[in-house]
CSV table of C-alpha atoms in Angstrom, one decimal:
chain,number,residue,atom,x,y,z
A,298,UNK,CA,177.3,114.5,282.8
A,299,UNK,CA,176.3,113.0,285.9
A,300,UNK,CA,173.4,110.7,286.5
A,301,UNK,CA,171.0,109.9,289.5
A,302,UNK,CA,170.9,106.1,290.4
A,303,UNK,CA,169.3,104.6,293.4
A,304,UNK,CA,170.7,107.2,295.9
A,305,UNK,CA,174.2,107.8,294.3
A,306,UNK,CA,175.2,110.3,291.4
A,307,UNK,CA,177.2,108.7,289.2
A,308,UNK,CA,179.0,109.7,285.8
A,309,UNK,CA,177.0,108.6,283.0
A,310,UNK,CA,179.5,106.6,281.2
A,311,UNK,CA,179.5,104.5,284.5
A,312,UNK,CA,176.1,104.0,284.7
A,313,UNK,CA,174.8,100.1,284.5
A,314,UNK,CA,172.2,97.8,284.9
A,315,UNK,CA,171.8,94.1,284.9
A,316,UNK,CA,170.4,92.1,281.9
A,317,UNK,CA,168.4,90.6,284.4
A,318,UNK,CA,166.1,93.8,284.8
A,319,UNK,CA,162.8,93.3,284.1
A,320,UNK,CA,162.5,96.6,282.5
A,321,UNK,CA,165.2,95.3,280.0
A,322,UNK,CA,163.7,91.9,279.7
A,323,UNK,CA,160.1,92.5,279.4
A,324,UNK,CA,159.6,96.3,279.2
A,325,UNK,CA,158.2,96.7,282.8
A,326,UNK,CA,159.1,100.3,283.7
A,327,UNK,CA,157.9,103.9,283.5
A,328,UNK,CA,159.0,107.5,283.0
A,329,UNK,CA,158.0,111.2,283.2
A,330,UNK,CA,159.8,113.9,281.1
A,331,UNK,CA,159.4,117.2,282.4
A,332,UNK,CA,161.3,120.7,282.5
A,333,UNK,CA,163.3,122.7,285.2
A,334,UNK,CA,162.8,126.2,284.7
A,335,UNK,CA,165.5,128.5,286.4
A,336,UNK,CA,165.7,125.7,288.8
A,337,UNK,CA,162.0,125.4,289.5
A,338,UNK,CA,160.6,121.9,288.4
A,339,UNK,CA,157.4,122.7,286.6
A,340,UNK,CA,154.3,120.9,287.9
A,341,UNK,CA,156.4,118.4,289.7
A,342,UNK,CA,153.6,116.9,291.9
A,343,UNK,CA,151.4,116.1,288.7
A,344,UNK,CA,154.3,114.2,287.0
A,345,UNK,CA,154.9,112.2,290.6
A,346,UNK,CA,151.1,111.5,291.1
A,347,UNK,CA,151.0,109.7,287.5
A,348,UNK,CA,154.2,108.3,288.1
A,349,UNK,CA,153.4,106.7,291.5
A,350,UNK,CA,149.9,105.5,290.0
A,351,UNK,CA,151.7,103.8,287.1
A,352,UNK,CA,154.2,102.1,289.5
A,353,UNK,CA,151.2,100.7,291.7
A,354,UNK,CA,149.6,99.4,288.3
A,355,UNK,CA,153.0,97.7,287.4
A,356,UNK,CA,153.5,96.0,290.9
A,357,UNK,CA,156.4,98.1,291.6
A,358,UNK,CA,157.4,98.9,295.0
A,359,UNK,CA,158.5,102.6,294.9
A,360,UNK,CA,156.7,105.9,295.5
A,361,UNK,CA,158.2,109.4,295.2
A,362,UNK,CA,157.3,112.6,297.4
A,363,UNK,CA,157.8,116.3,296.2
A,364,UNK,CA,160.1,116.8,299.0
A,365,UNK,CA,162.6,114.1,298.6
A,366,UNK,CA,162.4,114.5,294.7
A,367,UNK,CA,163.4,118.4,294.8
A,368,UNK,CA,166.0,117.7,297.0
A,369,UNK,CA,167.7,115.2,294.8
A,370,UNK,CA,167.0,117.0,291.7
A,371,UNK,CA,168.7,120.0,292.9
A,372,UNK,CA,171.5,118.0,293.9
A,373,UNK,CA,171.7,116.6,290.5
A,374,UNK,CA,171.2,120.2,289.0
A,375,UNK,CA,174.2,121.4,290.9
A,376,UNK,CA,176.6,118.3,289.8
A,377,UNK,CA,175.9,119.1,286.3
A,378,UNK,CA,176.0,122.9,286.9
A,379,UNK,CA,172.5,123.5,285.2
A,380,UNK,CA,169.4,126.0,286.1
A,381,UNK,CA,167.3,125.2,283.3
A,382,UNK,CA,167.3,121.4,282.1
A,383,UNK,CA,165.3,118.4,280.7
A,384,UNK,CA,164.7,115.7,283.0
A,385,UNK,CA,164.1,112.0,282.5
A,386,UNK,CA,162.7,110.2,285.7
A,387,UNK,CA,163.1,106.5,285.0
A,388,UNK,CA,161.9,103.6,287.2
A,389,UNK,CA,162.3,100.1,286.0
A,390,UNK,CA,161.1,96.9,287.9
A,391,UNK,CA,164.6,95.8,288.8
A,392,UNK,CA,166.2,92.3,288.9
A,393,UNK,CA,164.3,89.0,288.5
A,394,UNK,CA,164.6,85.4,287.3
A,395,UNK,CA,163.7,85.0,283.4
A,396,UNK,CA,160.3,84.5,283.0
A,397,UNK,CA,157.0,86.3,283.9
A,398,UNK,CA,156.8,87.4,287.8
A,399,UNK,CA,153.6,87.9,289.3
A,400,UNK,CA,155.2,89.0,292.9
A,401,UNK,CA,155.7,92.5,293.6
A,402,UNK,CA,159.0,94.1,292.6
A,403,UNK,CA,160.7,95.3,295.7
A,404,UNK,CA,164.0,96.5,294.2
A,405,UNK,CA,163.5,98.8,291.6
A,406,UNK,CA,166.2,100.6,289.5
A,407,UNK,CA,165.6,104.6,290.1
A,408,UNK,CA,167.5,106.6,287.1
A,409,UNK,CA,167.3,110.4,286.8
A,410,UNK,CA,168.9,112.1,283.8
A,411,UNK,CA,169.2,115.7,283.3
A,412,UNK,CA,170.1,117.5,280.1
A,413,UNK,CA,170.9,121.0,279.6
A,414,UNK,CA,168.2,123.1,277.8
A,415,UNK,CA,168.1,127.0,277.1
A,416,UNK,CA,166.2,129.1,279.0
A,417,UNK,CA,162.7,129.1,277.9
A,418,UNK,CA,161.7,131.1,275.1
A,419,UNK,CA,158.8,131.8,272.5
A,420,UNK,CA,156.7,129.1,270.5
A,421,UNK,CA,157.8,126.9,267.7
A,422,UNK,CA,155.8,125.5,264.9
A,423,UNK,CA,155.4,122.3,263.5
A,424,UNK,CA,153.7,120.6,260.4
A,425,UNK,CA,151.4,117.7,261.3
A,426,UNK,CA,150.9,114.8,259.2
A,427,UNK,CA,148.6,112.0,259.4
A,428,UNK,CA,150.1,108.5,259.3
A,429,UNK,CA,149.3,105.4,257.9
A,430,UNK,CA,150.2,103.1,261.2
A,431,UNK,CA,147.3,103.1,263.5
A,432,UNK,CA,147.9,104.0,267.1
A,433,UNK,CA,148.1,100.8,269.2
A,434,UNK,CA,145.5,100.1,272.1
A,435,UNK,CA,146.7,100.4,275.8
A,436,UNK,CA,148.2,96.9,277.3
A,437,UNK,CA,146.0,97.6,280.1
A,438,UNK,CA,143.1,99.5,281.2
A,439,UNK,CA,144.8,103.0,280.5
A,440,UNK,CA,148.1,104.0,278.5
A,441,UNK,CA,150.9,104.3,280.8
A,442,UNK,CA,154.2,106.3,280.0
A,443,UNK,CA,156.0,103.0,279.9
A,444,UNK,CA,159.3,101.4,278.4
A,445,UNK,CA,156.8,99.9,275.6
A,446,UNK,CA,157.5,102.3,272.6
A,447,UNK,CA,157.6,100.3,269.6
A,448,UNK,CA,154.6,101.9,268.3
A,449,UNK,CA,156.3,105.4,268.7
A,450,UNK,CA,159.4,104.4,267.3
A,451,UNK,CA,158.0,102.9,264.2
A,452,UNK,CA,155.8,106.0,263.8
A,453,UNK,CA,158.7,108.2,263.8
A,454,UNK,CA,160.6,106.2,261.1
A,455,UNK,CA,157.4,106.7,258.9
A,456,UNK,CA,157.7,110.6,259.4
A,457,UNK,CA,161.1,111.0,259.4
A,458,UNK,CA,164.0,112.7,261.5
A,459,UNK,CA,162.9,116.3,260.5
A,460,UNK,CA,162.3,117.9,263.9
A,461,UNK,CA,159.3,120.1,262.5
A,462,UNK,CA,157.2,117.4,261.7
A,463,UNK,CA,154.7,115.7,263.9
A,464,UNK,CA,153.2,112.4,263.0
A,465,UNK,CA,149.4,112.1,264.1
A,466,UNK,CA,147.7,108.8,264.9
A,467,UNK,CA,144.3,107.7,264.3
A,468,UNK,CA,142.9,104.7,265.9
A,469,UNK,CA,142.1,101.3,264.3
A,470,UNK,CA,138.5,102.8,264.3
A,471,UNK,CA,139.6,105.7,262.5
A,472,UNK,CA,139.4,108.1,265.3
A,473,UNK,CA,141.9,111.0,266.2
A,474,UNK,CA,144.1,110.1,269.0
A,475,UNK,CA,147.7,111.4,269.5
A,476,UNK,CA,151.0,112.6,268.3
A,477,UNK,CA,153.9,110.6,268.5
A,478,UNK,CA,155.2,112.7,271.4
A,479,UNK,CA,152.5,115.1,271.9
A,480,UNK,CA,148.7,115.5,272.3
A,481,UNK,CA,146.6,117.1,270.0
A,482,UNK,CA,144.0,120.1,270.4
A,483,UNK,CA,142.2,122.3,267.8
A,484,UNK,CA,140.0,125.2,268.3
A,485,UNK,CA,136.6,126.1,266.3
A,486,UNK,CA,134.2,128.4,266.8
A,487,UNK,CA,135.2,129.2,270.4
A,488,UNK,CA,135.3,125.5,271.6
A,489,UNK,CA,138.7,123.9,272.1
A,490,UNK,CA,138.6,120.1,271.2
A,491,UNK,CA,140.8,117.3,272.1
A,492,UNK,CA,140.4,113.4,271.8
A,493,UNK,CA,139.1,111.8,274.8
A,494,UNK,CA,141.4,109.7,277.3
A,495,UNK,CA,138.8,106.8,276.4
A,496,UNK,CA,140.3,106.7,272.9
A,497,UNK,CA,143.4,105.0,274.4
A,498,UNK,CA,145.9,108.2,274.3
A,499,UNK,CA,148.5,109.0,277.2
A,500,UNK,CA,146.6,111.5,279.5
A,501,UNK,CA,149.6,114.0,279.2
A,502,UNK,CA,150.5,116.5,282.1
A,503,UNK,CA,150.7,119.1,279.6
A,504,UNK,CA,147.2,118.2,278.0
A,505,UNK,CA,145.7,118.2,281.5
A,506,UNK,CA,147.4,121.5,282.4
A,507,UNK,CA,146.3,123.3,279.0
A,508,UNK,CA,142.7,122.3,279.6
A,509,UNK,CA,142.8,123.9,283.0
A,510,UNK,CA,144.1,127.0,281.7
A,511,UNK,CA,141.5,127.4,279.0
A,512,UNK,CA,138.7,126.3,281.4
A,513,UNK,CA,139.8,129.2,283.5
A,514,UNK,CA,139.9,131.6,280.5
A,515,UNK,CA,136.2,131.0,280.3
A,516,UNK,CA,136.8,128.6,277.1
A,517,UNK,CA,134.7,125.5,276.6
A,518,UNK,CA,136.6,122.4,276.6
A,519,UNK,CA,135.2,119.2,274.7
A,520,UNK,CA,137.0,115.7,275.1
A,521,UNK,CA,135.6,113.2,272.7
A,522,UNK,CA,135.8,110.9,269.8
A,523,UNK,CA,136.7,113.1,266.7
A,524,UNK,CA,137.3,112.0,262.7
A,525,UNK,CA,140.4,113.8,261.3
A,526,UNK,CA,137.8,116.1,259.6
A,527,UNK,CA,136.8,117.9,262.3
A,528,UNK,CA,140.6,118.8,262.8
A,529,UNK,CA,140.7,120.0,259.2
A,530,UNK,CA,138.2,122.6,259.6
A,531,UNK,CA,139.5,124.1,262.8
A,532,UNK,CA,140.7,127.5,263.2
A,533,UNK,CA,143.5,126.6,265.1
A,534,UNK,CA,145.6,123.3,265.4
A,535,UNK,CA,148.3,122.8,268.1
A,536,UNK,CA,150.1,120.3,270.0
A,537,UNK,CA,151.1,119.7,273.6
A,538,UNK,CA,153.9,118.0,275.4
A,539,UNK,CA,156.0,118.9,278.6
A,540,UNK,CA,159.4,119.6,277.0
A,541,UNK,CA,158.1,121.3,274.0
A,542,UNK,CA,155.2,123.0,275.9
A,543,UNK,CA,152.4,124.5,273.3
A,544,UNK,CA,153.3,124.0,269.7
A,545,UNK,CA,151.1,125.4,267.0
A,546,UNK,CA,150.6,123.6,263.7
A,547,UNK,CA,151.0,125.6,260.6
A,548,UNK,CA,149.7,122.8,258.1
A,549,UNK,CA,147.9,119.6,258.4
A,550,UNK,CA,146.6,117.5,255.4
A,551,UNK,CA,147.2,120.2,252.9
A,552,UNK,CA,145.4,122.9,254.7
A,553,UNK,CA,147.1,126.0,256.3
A,554,UNK,CA,146.8,127.1,260.0
A,555,UNK,CA,147.8,130.1,261.5
A,556,UNK,CA,150.5,128.4,263.3
A,557,UNK,CA,152.2,131.0,266.2
A,558,UNK,CA,150.1,133.9,265.1
A,559,UNK,CA,147.0,132.2,266.4
A,560,UNK,CA,144.7,134.0,268.9
A,561,UNK,CA,144.0,130.9,271.3
A,562,UNK,CA,147.6,129.6,271.2
A,563,UNK,CA,149.0,133.2,272.1
A,564,UNK,CA,146.4,133.4,275.0
A,565,UNK,CA,147.4,130.3,276.3
A,566,UNK,CA,151.1,130.4,275.8
A,567,UNK,CA,151.3,133.8,277.7
A,568,UNK,CA,149.4,132.0,280.6
A,569,UNK,CA,152.1,128.9,280.2
A,570,UNK,CA,154.7,131.1,280.1
A,571,UNK,CA,153.6,133.1,283.5
A,572,UNK,CA,153.7,130.0,285.7
A,573,UNK,CA,156.5,128.1,284.4
A,574,UNK,CA,159.0,129.3,287.4
A,575,UNK,CA,156.2,128.6,290.4
A,576,UNK,CA,153.4,126.2,289.9
A,577,UNK,CA,154.0,122.4,291.2
A,578,UNK,CA,150.5,121.2,290.2
A,579,UNK,CA,147.6,122.2,287.9
A,580,UNK,CA,145.2,122.1,291.2
A,581,UNK,CA,146.9,125.4,292.2
A,582,UNK,CA,145.0,127.0,289.3
A,583,UNK,CA,141.8,126.3,291.2
A,584,UNK,CA,143.2,127.9,294.5
A,585,UNK,CA,144.8,124.6,295.9
A,586,UNK,CA,146.7,125.1,298.8
A,587,UNK,CA,150.1,124.0,297.4
A,588,UNK,CA,153.2,126.4,297.9
């Protein structure tokens, strides 16, 4: 497998970074994960928008355009003979002296990994379990998709390795927040609910896209602060992330849910699948002039 690093395509076993990279020393780095569907990087503009914003917050001198990123992705896919892939686009602060730095980082390390995925198919299902470990609070004013992942790692250890289980965090105040690697939605009496970004969750790209899909379909969407009992009483419950897409839940806190036979998840998933190979941004759903 070849990896893109700082303008070059390198065999994965030959990729190296310095131990003085502040992404390693202090967790100063961010990443995006997204899918390539038949050569198309789905919602790439939305991912780059979030990535660029996060880099600015971290004082890292880097910004990425759709045009240049697409060119590099196409070359990386060709080097690895891929048409459908998982992409991790990673930017770390770069080298510095030992000690906390206040100056801007001008030479970040940019590494893009591609991993083969099968062509997209239907929905998978999961069981959701409430965790004892609370969700940590964001380090700043909002949660970034950063290298600081210990809360998620400890949560995964609590839940265990099974791929058909997802752990759901509560905040320290007992409010529903998000999954270990997902955002959470539930549907009740014609309304779609999801925790507010103000609970400290990551504002997922797929989360935002699904909200846009639902509203375009005439479904009311409410974002707020909710207790677990509100999700337990739902008609449908599902998870979202950029690799697994929309994942219906079959069981949560001892209650059964319809899973992939649910009416709403089938509606949303059908629309999601129709856009996989064409959309660059969720704004196109509102008539944006992206081509």
